[in-house]
Tab-separated table of C-alpha atoms and ligand atoms in Angstrom:
chain	number	residue	atom	x	y	z
A	223	MET	CA	107.659	-22.880	49.134
A	224	ASP	CA	111.384	-22.856	47.430
A	225	PHE	CA	113.205	-19.485	47.568
A	226	ALA	CA	116.541	-20.903	46.182
A	227	LEU	CA	117.561	-20.768	42.564
A	228	THR	CA	118.637	-23.918	41.031
A	229	PRO	CA	122.487	-24.495	40.973
A	230	GLU	CA	122.213	-23.852	37.082
A	231	GLN	CA	120.248	-20.583	37.701
A	232	ALA	CA	122.881	-19.522	40.321
A	233	GLN	CA	125.703	-20.426	37.993
A	234	LEU	CA	124.381	-18.585	35.141
A	235	LYS	CA	123.616	-15.500	37.224
A	236	GLU	CA	127.284	-15.702	38.678
A	237	SER	CA	128.852	-16.198	35.161
A	238	VAL	CA	126.909	-13.418	33.546
A	239	ALA	CA	128.056	-11.077	36.399
A	240	ARG	CA	131.749	-12.079	35.855
A	241	PHE	CA	131.475	-11.648	32.166
A	242	ALA	CA	129.979	-8.199	32.641
A	243	GLN	CA	132.419	-7.007	35.238
A	244	SER	CA	135.266	-7.993	33.045
A	245	GLU	CA	133.989	-6.759	29.649
A	246	LEU	CA	131.326	-4.052	30.003
A	247	ASN	CA	132.800	-1.387	32.270
A	248	GLN	CA	135.688	0.111	30.466
A	249	ASP	CA	135.609	3.881	29.915
A	250	LEU	CA	132.223	4.107	31.476
A	251	PRO	CA	132.403	7.725	32.879
A	252	GLN	CA	133.691	8.900	29.581
A	253	ARG	CA	130.864	7.188	27.622
A	254	ASP	CA	128.485	8.687	29.991
A	255	ARG	CA	129.898	12.106	29.415
A	256	GLU	CA	129.595	11.668	25.650
A	257	GLN	CA	126.391	9.727	25.623
A	258	ALA	CA	127.982	6.879	23.833
A	259	PHE	CA	126.160	3.704	23.242
A	260	ASN	CA	128.488	0.623	23.708
A	261	ARG	CA	127.784	-1.308	20.670
A	262	ALA	CA	130.593	-3.506	20.984
A	263	GLY	CA	129.444	-4.454	24.542
A	264	TRP	CA	125.828	-5.060	23.082
A	265	GLN	CA	127.409	-7.561	20.607
A	266	ARG	CA	129.265	-9.364	23.430
A	267	CYS	CA	126.214	-9.528	25.584
A	268	ALA	CA	124.336	-11.031	22.295
A	269	GLU	CA	127.248	-13.583	22.065
A	270	THR	CA	126.669	-14.661	25.585
A	271	GLY	CA	122.904	-15.285	24.717
A	272	ILE	CA	121.413	-12.325	26.843
A	273	GLN	CA	119.478	-10.859	23.976
A	274	GLY	CA	117.779	-14.084	23.359
A	275	LEU	CA	117.347	-15.494	26.838
A	276	PRO	CA	113.362	-16.194	26.844
A	277	VAL	CA	113.486	-17.092	23.107
A	278	PRO	CA	113.237	-20.771	22.097
A	279	ARG	CA	116.168	-22.360	20.557
A	280	ARG	CA	114.630	-22.758	17.072
A	281	TYR	CA	114.664	-18.902	16.801
A	282	GLY	CA	118.096	-18.538	17.901
A	283	GLY	CA	117.609	-18.212	21.701
A	284	GLN	CA	118.338	-19.548	25.009
A	285	GLU	CA	114.833	-20.968	25.879
A	286	ALA	CA	115.385	-19.616	29.267
A	287	ASP	CA	112.278	-19.713	31.585
A	288	PRO	CA	111.277	-16.342	33.367
A	289	LEU	CA	112.984	-17.068	36.648
A	290	THR	CA	116.253	-18.079	34.931
A	291	THR	CA	115.930	-14.853	32.656
A	292	SER	CA	115.424	-12.832	35.791
A	293	ALA	CA	118.363	-14.440	37.362
A	294	ALA	CA	120.614	-13.950	34.330
A	295	LEU	CA	119.566	-10.107	34.105
A	296	GLU	CA	120.111	-9.738	37.669
A	297	GLY	CA	123.604	-10.854	37.175
A	298	LEU	CA	124.094	-8.537	34.371
A	299	GLY	CA	122.943	-5.488	36.521
A	300	TYR	CA	125.223	-6.487	39.286
A	301	GLY	CA	128.403	-6.818	37.056
A	302	CYS	CA	127.595	-4.027	34.533
A	303	ARG	CA	127.648	-0.576	35.934
A	304	ASP	CA	126.633	0.744	32.604
A	305	ASN	CA	122.961	0.839	33.438
A	306	GLY	CA	122.310	2.506	30.113
A	307	LEU	CA	123.410	-0.682	28.190
A	308	CYS	CA	121.293	-2.889	30.499
A	309	PHE	CA	118.263	-0.661	29.924
A	310	ALA	CA	118.934	-0.996	26.076
A	311	ILE	CA	118.892	-4.689	26.405
A	312	ASN	CA	115.781	-4.714	28.363
A	313	ALA	CA	114.013	-2.327	26.118
A	314	HIS	CA	114.849	-4.666	23.277
A	315	LEU	CA	113.783	-7.788	25.236
A	316	TRP	CA	110.529	-6.629	26.775
A	317	GLY	CA	109.442	-4.022	24.170
A	318	CYS	CA	110.052	-5.988	21.132
A	319	VAL	CA	111.390	-9.586	21.401
A	320	GLN	CA	108.674	-10.866	24.047
A	321	PRO	CA	105.646	-9.148	22.009
A	322	ILE	CA	106.835	-10.959	18.762
A	323	LEU	CA	107.281	-14.285	20.853
A	324	THR	CA	103.616	-14.155	22.143
A	325	PHE	CA	101.723	-12.255	19.468
A	326	GLY	CA	103.833	-12.639	16.222
A	327	SER	CA	102.928	-14.940	13.299
A	328	GLU	CA	105.234	-18.083	12.575
A	329	SER	CA	106.761	-15.882	9.701
A	330	GLN	CA	107.246	-12.887	11.793
A	331	LYS	CA	109.072	-15.076	14.450
A	332	GLU	CA	111.493	-16.687	11.630
A	333	ARG	CA	112.095	-13.588	9.984
A	334	PHE	CA	112.986	-11.211	13.093
A	335	LEU	CA	113.768	-13.242	16.055
A	336	PRO	CA	117.266	-14.847	14.928
A	337	ARG	CA	118.592	-11.335	14.055
A	338	LEU	CA	117.248	-9.765	17.240
A	339	CYS	CA	118.783	-12.741	19.272
A	340	SER	CA	122.161	-12.644	17.547
A	341	GLY	CA	122.538	-8.826	18.193
A	342	GLU	CA	122.627	-8.029	14.561
A	343	TRP	CA	119.476	-6.135	15.200
A	344	ILE	CA	118.377	-3.845	17.918
A	345	GLY	CA	114.683	-3.668	18.940
A	346	ALA	CA	112.533	-0.885	20.315
A	347	LEU	CA	108.972	-0.130	21.400
A	348	ALA	CA	107.300	3.195	20.423
A	349	VAL	CA	103.989	4.045	22.202
A	350	SER	CA	104.414	7.374	23.689
A	351	GLU	CA	103.810	10.542	21.786
A	352	ARG	CA	104.274	14.359	22.793
A	353	GLU	CA	100.464	14.543	23.659
A	354	ALA	CA	100.022	10.796	24.875
A	355	GLY	CA	102.204	9.717	27.688
A	356	SER	CA	100.585	8.084	30.756
A	357	ASP	CA	97.544	8.288	28.663
A	358	ALA	CA	98.833	6.137	26.160
A	359	TYR	CA	95.559	5.106	24.657
A	360	SER	CA	94.995	8.454	23.364
A	361	LEU	CA	97.827	8.222	20.772
A	362	LYS	CA	97.408	9.846	17.380
A	363	THR	CA	99.573	8.091	15.082
A	364	ARG	CA	97.317	6.812	12.282
A	365	ALA	CA	97.555	3.642	10.230
A	366	ALA	CA	95.724	3.831	6.954
A	367	ARG	CA	95.150	0.591	5.077
A	368	ASP	CA	96.324	0.912	1.450
A	369	GLY	CA	95.964	-2.492	-0.444
A	370	ASP	CA	98.675	-4.793	0.964
A	371	ARG	CA	100.138	-2.299	3.277
A	372	TYR	CA	99.441	0.318	5.778
A	373	LEU	CA	100.503	4.036	5.488
A	374	LEU	CA	101.660	5.188	9.138
A	375	THR	CA	101.639	8.833	9.930
A	376	GLY	CA	102.580	10.488	13.192
A	377	SER	CA	105.519	10.946	15.581
A	378	LYS	CA	106.610	9.078	18.516
A	379	MET	CA	108.474	10.351	21.584
A	380	PHE	CA	111.077	8.893	23.981
A	381	VAL	CA	111.801	5.787	21.882
A	382	THR	CA	114.636	3.992	23.884
A	383	ASN	CA	117.122	2.559	21.175
A	384	GLY	CA	115.235	4.651	18.672
A	385	PRO	CA	118.119	6.291	17.041
A	386	VAL	CA	119.910	2.818	16.510
A	387	ALA	CA	117.031	0.464	16.308
A	388	ASP	CA	116.576	-1.955	13.432
A	389	LEU	CA	113.050	-3.098	14.173
A	390	ILE	CA	110.471	-1.063	16.010
A	391	LEU	CA	107.051	-2.019	17.614
A	392	VAL	CA	105.005	0.849	16.616
A	393	PHE	CA	101.488	1.461	18.169
A	394	ALA	CA	99.095	3.295	15.791
A	395	THR	CA	95.383	3.730	15.525
A	396	VAL	CA	93.437	2.205	12.594
A	397	ASP	CA	90.419	4.193	13.589
A	398	PRO	CA	90.438	7.001	16.293
A	399	ALA	CA	86.558	6.788	16.567
A	400	LYS	CA	87.239	3.253	18.182
A	401	GLY	CA	89.387	4.585	20.976
A	402	ALA	CA	91.705	1.955	22.585
A	403	HIS	CA	90.031	-0.674	20.398
A	404	GLY	CA	91.475	0.935	17.272
A	405	ILE	CA	95.066	0.538	18.423
A	406	THR	CA	97.227	-1.825	16.342
A	407	GLY	CA	100.731	-2.943	16.466
A	408	PHE	CA	103.185	-2.737	13.645
A	409	LEU	CA	106.641	-4.032	13.216
A	410	VAL	CA	108.605	-1.288	11.318
A	411	GLU	CA	111.907	-1.932	10.056
A	412	LYS	CA	114.679	0.362	9.467
A	413	GLY	CA	114.910	1.854	6.111
A	414	THR	CA	111.226	1.647	5.557
A	415	PRO	CA	110.461	4.674	3.420
A	416	GLY	CA	108.696	7.275	5.417
A	417	LEU	CA	110.369	6.500	8.684
A	418	ARG	CA	112.729	8.874	10.166
A	419	ALA	CA	114.733	8.165	13.313
A	420	GLY	CA	115.827	11.677	15.204
A	421	PRO	CA	118.959	12.151	16.807
A	422	THR	CA	119.810	11.084	20.205
A	423	ILE	CA	118.117	13.421	22.936
A	424	GLU	CA	120.348	14.303	25.743
A	425	LYS	CA	118.935	13.221	29.062
A	426	MET	CA	120.050	13.441	32.818
A	427	GLY	CA	120.751	9.675	33.373
A	428	LEU	CA	120.968	6.507	31.353
A	429	ARG	CA	123.139	8.437	29.031
A	430	THR	CA	124.695	5.519	27.334
A	431	VAL	CA	121.424	4.154	25.747
A	432	PRO	CA	120.261	6.292	22.828
A	433	MET	CA	116.743	7.683	22.978
A	434	GLY	CA	114.968	9.678	20.338
A	435	GLU	CA	111.923	10.679	18.404
A	436	LEU	CA	110.564	8.775	15.281
A	437	THR	CA	108.687	10.464	12.641
A	438	LEU	CA	106.403	8.424	10.341
A	439	GLU	CA	105.292	10.250	7.019
A	440	SER	CA	103.028	7.825	5.101
A	441	CYS	CA	105.370	5.217	6.226
A	442	ALA	CA	104.684	2.062	4.241
A	443	VAL	CA	104.311	-0.806	6.241
A	444	PRO	CA	103.447	-4.260	4.571
A	445	VAL	CA	100.319	-5.977	6.035
A	446	GLU	CA	102.532	-9.104	6.843
A	447	ASN	CA	104.282	-6.793	9.523
A	448	ARG	CA	101.002	-6.017	11.537
A	449	ILE	CA	101.374	-7.797	14.650
A	450	GLY	CA	98.116	-9.617	15.738
A	451	ALA	CA	94.755	-8.375	14.287
A	452	GLU	CA	93.522	-4.915	13.487
A	453	GLY	CA	92.585	-3.444	16.987
A	454	ALA	CA	94.279	-6.130	19.091
A	455	GLY	CA	96.953	-3.383	20.071
A	456	LEU	CA	95.223	-3.068	23.408
A	457	ALA	CA	95.879	-6.767	24.344
A	458	LEU	CA	99.349	-6.636	22.789
A	459	PHE	CA	99.978	-3.329	24.983
A	460	ASN	CA	98.763	-4.632	28.125
A	461	HIS	CA	100.781	-8.057	27.503
A	462	ALA	CA	103.946	-5.965	26.811
A	463	MET	CA	103.540	-3.810	29.826
A	464	GLU	CA	102.974	-6.891	31.967
A	465	TRP	CA	106.329	-8.401	30.829
A	466	GLU	CA	108.204	-5.136	30.716
A	467	ARG	CA	106.962	-3.816	34.104
A	468	GLY	CA	107.591	-7.149	35.699
A	469	PHE	CA	111.161	-7.601	34.419
A	470	ILE	CA	112.587	-4.365	33.369
A	471	LEU	CA	114.021	-3.754	36.679
A	472	ALA	CA	115.747	-7.263	37.186
A	473	GLY	CA	119.037	-5.466	36.384
A	474	ALA	CA	118.350	-2.772	38.903
A	475	VAL	CA	118.082	-5.506	41.679
A	476	GLY	CA	121.463	-6.652	40.753
A	477	ALA	CA	122.755	-2.993	40.571
A	478	MET	CA	121.271	-2.658	44.319
A	479	GLN	CA	123.253	-5.668	45.316
A	480	ARG	CA	126.545	-4.261	43.969
A	481	GLN	CA	125.826	-0.574	45.497
A	482	LEU	CA	125.137	-2.190	48.956
A	483	GLU	CA	128.321	-4.012	48.886
A	484	GLN	CA	130.188	-0.869	47.924
A	485	CYS	CA	128.497	1.047	50.663
A	486	ARG	CA	129.316	-1.559	53.353
A	487	GLN	CA	132.766	-1.494	52.424
A	488	HIS	CA	133.032	2.173	52.468
A	489	ALA	CA	131.188	2.067	55.938
A	490	ARG	CA	133.879	-0.349	57.352
A	491	THR	CA	136.907	1.537	56.034
A	492	ARG	CA	136.172	5.185	56.032
A	493	ARG	CA	136.941	6.538	59.502
A	494	GLN	CA	135.857	9.867	61.223
A	495	PHE	CA	136.058	10.651	64.918
A	496	GLY	CA	138.522	7.842	65.324
A	497	GLN	CA	136.245	4.896	64.124
A	498	PRO	CA	134.643	3.428	61.029
A	499	ILE	CA	131.782	5.483	60.126
A	500	GLY	CA	129.742	2.044	59.962
A	501	ALA	CA	129.968	2.150	63.943
A	502	PHE	CA	127.627	5.101	63.897
A	503	GLN	CA	123.997	4.027	64.010
A	504	LEU	CA	122.773	6.645	61.726
A	505	VAL	CA	125.054	5.223	59.017
A	506	SER	CA	124.531	1.721	59.729
A	507	SER	CA	120.839	1.933	59.777
A	508	LYS	CA	120.896	3.478	56.192
A	509	LEU	CA	122.688	-0.059	55.143
A	510	VAL	CA	120.025	-1.984	57.030
A	511	ASP	CA	117.226	-0.142	55.012
A	512	MET	CA	119.160	-0.755	51.867
A	513	GLN	CA	119.473	-4.409	52.679
A	514	LEU	CA	115.734	-4.631	53.469
A	515	ARG	CA	114.882	-2.993	50.156
A	516	LEU	CA	117.075	-5.162	48.256
A	517	GLU	CA	115.522	-8.333	49.734
A	518	ALA	CA	111.972	-7.149	49.305
A	519	ALA	CA	112.694	-5.880	45.489
A	520	ARG	CA	114.238	-9.343	44.774
A	521	LEU	CA	111.179	-11.208	46.155
A	522	LEU	CA	108.640	-9.205	44.170
A	523	LEU	CA	110.883	-9.762	41.063
A	524	TYR	CA	110.972	-13.475	41.668
A	525	LYS	CA	107.204	-13.560	42.518
A	526	VAL	CA	106.405	-12.347	38.913
A	527	ALA	CA	109.035	-14.729	37.460
A	528	TRP	CA	107.327	-17.426	39.270
A	529	LEU	CA	103.904	-16.625	38.243
A	530	LYS	CA	104.851	-16.202	34.580
A	531	SER	CA	107.173	-19.369	34.720
A	532	HIS	CA	103.712	-21.067	35.740
A	533	LYS	CA	101.742	-19.253	32.810
A	534	ARG	CA	99.711	-17.253	35.353
A	535	PRO	CA	98.687	-13.756	34.957
A	536	ALA	CA	100.801	-11.193	36.714
A	537	LEU	CA	99.513	-7.790	35.862
A	538	MET	CA	99.172	-6.372	39.332
A	539	GLU	CA	102.340	-8.201	40.524
A	540	ALA	CA	104.151	-6.687	37.665
A	541	SER	CA	103.103	-3.216	38.597
A	542	GLN	CA	103.978	-3.742	42.317
A	543	ALA	CA	107.539	-4.902	41.300
A	544	LYS	CA	107.824	-2.051	39.073
A	545	LEU	CA	106.719	0.614	41.505
A	546	PHE	CA	108.601	-1.075	44.491
A	547	ILE	CA	111.993	-1.644	42.780
A	548	SER	CA	112.185	1.779	41.084
A	549	GLU	CA	111.331	3.500	44.345
A	550	ALA	CA	113.532	1.293	46.348
A	551	TRP	CA	116.413	1.939	43.782
A	552	VAL	CA	116.175	5.677	43.885
A	553	GLN	CA	116.015	5.783	47.791
A	554	SER	CA	119.011	3.284	47.906
A	555	CYS	CA	120.997	5.434	45.455
A	556	GLN	CA	120.418	8.462	47.748
A	557	ASP	CA	121.347	6.501	50.873
A	558	ALA	CA	124.446	5.360	48.906
A	559	MET	CA	125.417	9.036	48.172
A	560	GLN	CA	124.964	10.011	51.842
A	561	ILE	CA	127.123	7.440	53.257
A	562	HIS	CA	129.896	8.273	50.647
A	563	GLY	CA	129.688	11.852	51.914
A	564	GLY	CA	131.107	14.530	49.433
A	565	TYR	CA	132.982	11.734	47.580
A	566	GLY	CA	129.597	10.357	46.452
A	567	TYR	CA	128.657	13.615	44.862
A	568	LEU	CA	131.657	13.635	42.723
A	569	THR	CA	131.515	12.028	39.144
A	570	GLU	CA	134.681	10.041	39.654
A	571	SER	CA	133.158	7.945	42.497
A	572	GLU	CA	130.307	6.766	40.108
A	573	VAL	CA	127.943	6.853	42.943
A	574	GLU	CA	126.082	9.999	41.757
A	575	ARG	CA	125.702	8.429	37.913
A	576	ASP	CA	123.592	5.304	39.642
A	577	LEU	CA	121.314	7.876	41.216
A	578	ARG	CA	120.757	9.860	37.742
A	579	ASP	CA	120.036	6.452	36.123
A	580	ALA	CA	117.664	5.199	38.926
A	581	LEU	CA	115.613	8.290	38.791
A	582	ALA	CA	114.372	7.404	35.074
A	583	SER	CA	113.281	4.140	36.491
A	584	ARG	CA	110.194	6.005	38.106
A	585	LEU	CA	109.183	7.314	34.634
A	586	PHE	CA	109.619	4.785	31.895
A	587	SER	CA	107.044	2.040	31.430
A	588	GLY	CA	104.510	3.926	33.386
A	589	THR	CA	105.165	6.353	35.954
A	590	SER	CA	104.876	5.399	39.798
A	591	GLU	CA	101.745	7.272	39.991
A	592	ILE	CA	100.211	5.042	36.995
A	593	GLN	CA	101.572	1.835	38.745
A	594	ARG	CA	99.591	2.825	41.880
A	595	GLN	CA	96.669	3.553	39.629
A	596	VAL	CA	96.800	0.172	38.349
A	597	ILE	CA	97.286	-1.593	41.511
A	598	ALA	CA	94.410	0.401	42.982
A	599	HIS	CA	92.267	-0.892	39.868
A	600	TRP	CA	93.124	-4.617	40.972
A	601	LEU	CA	92.132	-3.757	44.416
A	602	GLY	CA	88.748	-3.010	43.150
A	603	LEU	CA	88.755	0.609	43.755
A	604	PRO	CA	86.742	2.975	41.334
J	46	FAD	C1	114.310	6.963	30.293
J	46	FAD	C2	112.906	7.010	29.500
J	46	FAD	C3	112.824	5.860	28.605
J	46	FAD	C4	111.547	5.748	27.887
J	46	FAD	N1	111.365	4.825	26.954
J	46	FAD	C5	110.262	4.648	26.134
J	46	FAD	C6	110.178	3.726	25.000
J	46	FAD	O1	111.049	3.033	24.779
J	46	FAD	N2	109.013	3.658	24.456
J	46	FAD	C7	107.942	4.714	24.826
J	46	FAD	O2	106.786	4.511	24.040
J	46	FAD	N3	108.117	5.568	25.657
J	46	FAD	C8	109.068	5.519	26.553
J	46	FAD	N4	109.363	6.497	27.569
J	46	FAD	C9	108.104	7.381	27.900
J	46	FAD	C10	107.488	7.020	29.261
J	46	FAD	O3	106.640	5.851	28.983
J	46	FAD	C11	106.592	8.367	29.425
J	46	FAD	O4	107.463	9.189	29.934
J	46	FAD	C12	105.622	8.076	30.691
J	46	FAD	O5	104.648	7.065	30.194
J	46	FAD	C13	105.015	9.142	31.316
J	46	FAD	O6	104.335	9.931	30.196
J	46	FAD	P1	104.889	11.732	30.262
J	46	FAD	O7	106.281	11.704	30.124
J	46	FAD	O8	104.268	12.043	28.904
J	46	FAD	O9	104.282	12.326	31.451
J	46	FAD	P2	102.640	12.804	31.841
J	46	FAD	O10	101.745	11.685	31.354
J	46	FAD	O11	102.474	13.886	31.066
J	46	FAD	O12	102.755	12.901	33.217
J	46	FAD	C14	103.230	13.949	34.003
J	46	FAD	C15	102.961	13.659	35.540
J	46	FAD	O13	101.529	13.529	35.687
J	46	FAD	C16	101.242	12.151	36.428
J	46	FAD	N5	99.999	11.753	35.814
J	46	FAD	C17	99.696	11.631	34.674
J	46	FAD	N6	98.445	10.755	34.629
J	46	FAD	C18	98.065	10.539	35.867
J	46	FAD	C19	96.936	9.837	36.586
J	46	FAD	N7	95.992	9.459	35.836
J	46	FAD	N8	97.146	9.895	37.900
J	46	FAD	C20	98.093	10.453	38.655
J	46	FAD	N9	99.176	11.018	37.944
J	46	FAD	C21	99.214	11.028	36.706
J	46	FAD	C22	102.492	11.273	35.918
J	46	FAD	O14	102.543	10.291	36.978
J	46	FAD	C23	103.610	12.490	36.022
J	46	FAD	O15	103.958	12.532	37.438
J	46	FAD	C24	110.376	6.489	28.153
J	46	FAD	C25	110.668	7.570	29.249
J	46	FAD	C26	111.876	7.781	29.909
J	46	FAD	C27	112.010	8.814	30.933
């Protein structure tokens, strides 16, 4: 068993972290306040190859294996304090790029992947609806075949990147009577008649990534934009969730590393009662717990990456990683705030923003309760 990254992987992680530190953090508190998406930063990330990490070179990507991709995204999360931008990139990668890579036709790959890798296009995934959240298979958006096109009608909620997306993977049903087996995926391009993206919805954290509602009114999607066969949406959804849950928090592992270093520094330099606060065991034990959570989170992430690098299924491991990393991140953010005392509660400290951002990770891509349900299923529980 080899726990080490190769020298090339370690170098990539390091160089992405350095790039992110120097180019992606400017004016962040202001952008957070104004809910401003850093489109220029998005473009710079694309120029360094991040939006095309797992994509073969012939479609404009970097052809990185899953472990290399995780290492790069961890480096991004370490260097980029803008968790919203990291989340935008992850939603694009795992919600749109990866499903096209696995389920898309050759023509769809050629048409869409180069623009998604270059940063020219932003991808999104639209599954959730107002009445279909955790119970995603109960979605109501209809897709009715009409000659060489489908007419999509319905509305989608919580679409990350929705207000700025150029290509959205929309899940709809071709026949509600078929239940989950009627669900089908469609690649809907911005500007398609009948597609309307709502404005950015204000939210507690991850404020720099736009999220909105989508309305589809007899939205005419050509048959060649259907991804996979009619009714194959279930497999597509499960596949997308495996990758998304497995990797969407790679950046959070990097963020936890950065946070730990910041807290360690504070615990060494902040003095109370004539000594550094890190000398108090009630403070140092928080740092120890943060270190343990970080180490376990990274191992769970790398386990998924290793399985996927060996083309093995990782449905349970992906849910384990998602559940553990999200809960660990939230707990470590709370510890970070406690270690910083009242200063951590001030917006200028940038400690409180991480906590607001981290809380979302227990909700998106399946809540913590749903991850537990998935793991219970794999344990053979009824
Ligand atoms: C920041 C953010 C980004 C998102 N991005 C996207 C996106 O890009 N695309 C997209 O399609 N969706 C997205 N979502 C939606 C997300 O997937 C849903 O919010 C999530 O699946 C939960 O659905 P819900 O909000 O409707 O809550 P509900 O399903 O109504 O759940 C409410 C509560 O009930 C619990 N619950 C529900 N069912 C069970 C059960 N069987 N057992 C135990 N507990 C249960 C839940 O865990 C939760 O605590 C995003 C959400 C957030 C917050």
